[in-house]
Amino acid sequence: MDEFDASQSAARMRDAESSLTGLRERFSTPADAVYMDGNSLGVHGEDAAAALERAVEQWRELGIEAWTAADPPWFDYGERLGDRLADVVGAKPAECVAANSTTVNIHTLVGTFLDAADGERVVVNELDFPTDHYAIRAQLRARGIDPAEGLVVVESEDGHTIETDAIAAAVDDDTAVVFMPSVLYRSGQLFDLEAITEIAHEHDAFAGFDLAHSVGVVPHDLHFDEVDFAVWCSYKYLNAGPGAIGGLYVHENHFDLDPALPGWWGHDSATQFELRPEFTPAADASAYQIGTVPVFSAAPLFGTLDVVEAAGIDELRRHSVALTRYLISLVDERLPECTVGTPREAERRGGHVAIEHPEAGALSRALRDRGVVVDYRPPDVVRVAPSPYYVGYEDVWRAVEGLRVVLDEDAHLDYADESESVT
Ligand SMILES: Cc1ncc(COP(=O)(O)O)c(C=O)c1O
């Protein structure tokens, strides 16, 4: 086997051979930093900015007429974006819509599927991003179910990952919904959506997923895998900007369900403006829209989806896997005092890598001050996301060498290790 070459020149050679190198010209990173935080907030891109500026200009030129006269009309932004997001997540166009935020979409979809199920329990896992549990507990309480009974939390054996077998052991005939992430926000473990869906269906339960950490970087086959529903945001790997509109998917077999959180934007559009007292849901996933589409937080997604489509989600995944593999090899080679908390098998890994060290908080801050933007997830994770859209091998090399220098100089000791973490 070839010896792994950890040199900067080898990183440059890898960049020169990369098929996606041209993409990065479309993005700008703050103060030319090495930006490894694209799984929290993707960077500014010219395509997103141009799409947003177009919408602002339409507001100026057309005012209220833009709802129908803008190109594309603002009125059906959610559906139009949904049609394009369907390709990114492996769904039919009618099964997806851009709407709301991730948390709101968890509320409405978990609520809807709880109402539709025979069981009364929702199976989640202890390593989930907490907003998911907040929303699900509230939906259980709203149905008179005590979350202490109704929320079944699968535990992790190693503190990093959740085994599919452990999920299977937690599901029974009283399960209404199995709700899991596609990728764990801390360790980066990629779940087997198809296997988890099968487990849920064996018990007549529904399977739903939070795709926040995979959409735009890992291809999915939601329809083919018979996933019942899914939610995601577009401000991470989809680069649509801070607070950008969320997205959701509902399998077409469930188009007859009534949304738990109805609103006029999810009304059948043919009669929406008759403003009838009764709610008639749209006949597809667009029924889960709630209020007026937030035009300026949706418009950038038109631009960034152009980039996703031009690069191709499979090619983005190939590049992402190569970058995370390279990152893990560099950590092994250059940072013996750190451990990799992310599964090493590519098929069990999302787009980011957890580098573990007891002083991760201080290391992250020291690194940021040296121009490498990473984030800290308590208690001990430096989270590094080489987004395939704008990160190259030399950037990864710089991030690891940056950590090497901080550790060698004990520079992190200047930073009090308080917990500091943002989404
Ligand atoms: C897995 C996961 N779900 C949800 C969220 C946040 O939800 P929202 O988009 O509603 O803020 C995050 C934020 O980082 C997340 O990592």
Coordinates of C-alpha atoms and ligand atoms in Angstrom, one line a residue, residues 39-40 100-106 128-132 181-185 210-213 231-236 243-244 246 377 383 422-423, ligand 1:
N39 CA -22.4 22.2 8.7
S40 CA -23.4 25.1 11.0
N100 CA -41.0 26.8 7.8
S101 CA -37.9 25.8 9.8
T102 CA -36.6 22.4 10.8
T103 CA -38.1 22.7 14.3
V104 CA -41.5 23.8 13.1
N105 CA -41.5 21.0 10.5
I106 CA -40.7 18.4 13.3
D128 CA -29.9 13.9 18.9
F129 CA -29.8 17.6 18.5
P130 CA -32.0 18.8 21.4
T131 CA -34.5 20.8 19.4
D132 CA -35.9 17.6 18.0
P181 CA -31.2 12.0 12.3
S182 CA -29.6 11.0 9.0
V183 CA -26.3 12.2 10.5
L184 CA -25.5 12.8 14.2
Y185 CA -24.7 16.4 14.7
D210 CA -34.0 14.9 10.5
L211 CA -31.7 15.5 7.5
A212 CA -30.1 18.7 8.7
H213 CA -26.6 17.3 8.5
V231 CA -37.3 17.5 7.5
W232 CA -34.2 19.6 6.9
C233 CA -32.7 23.1 6.8
S234 CA -31.0 24.8 3.9
Y235 CA -28.5 27.0 5.8
K236 CA -25.8 24.3 6.3
G243 CA -32.1 31.4 8.9
A244 CA -32.9 30.2 5.3
G246 CA -36.5 24.7 5.8
R377 CA -19.5 20.7 20.6
R383 CA -16.1 19.7 14.7
V422 CA -23.6 28.0 18.5
T423 CA -25.6 26.1 15.9
Ligands
LIG1 C1 -29.9 18.0 13.6 C2 -30.4 19.4 13.7 N1 -31.8 19.6 13.7 C3 -32.3 20.9 13.8 C4 -31.4 22.0 14.0 C5 -32.0 23.3 14.1 O1 -33.3 23.5 13.7 P1 -33.8 24.9 13.1 O2 -33.4 24.9 11.7 O3 -35.2 24.9 13.4 O4 -33.1 26.0 13.9 C6 -30.1 21.8 14.0 C7 -29.2 22.9 14.1 O5 -28.0 22.9 14.0 C8 -29.5 20.5 13.9 O6 -28.2 20.3 13.9

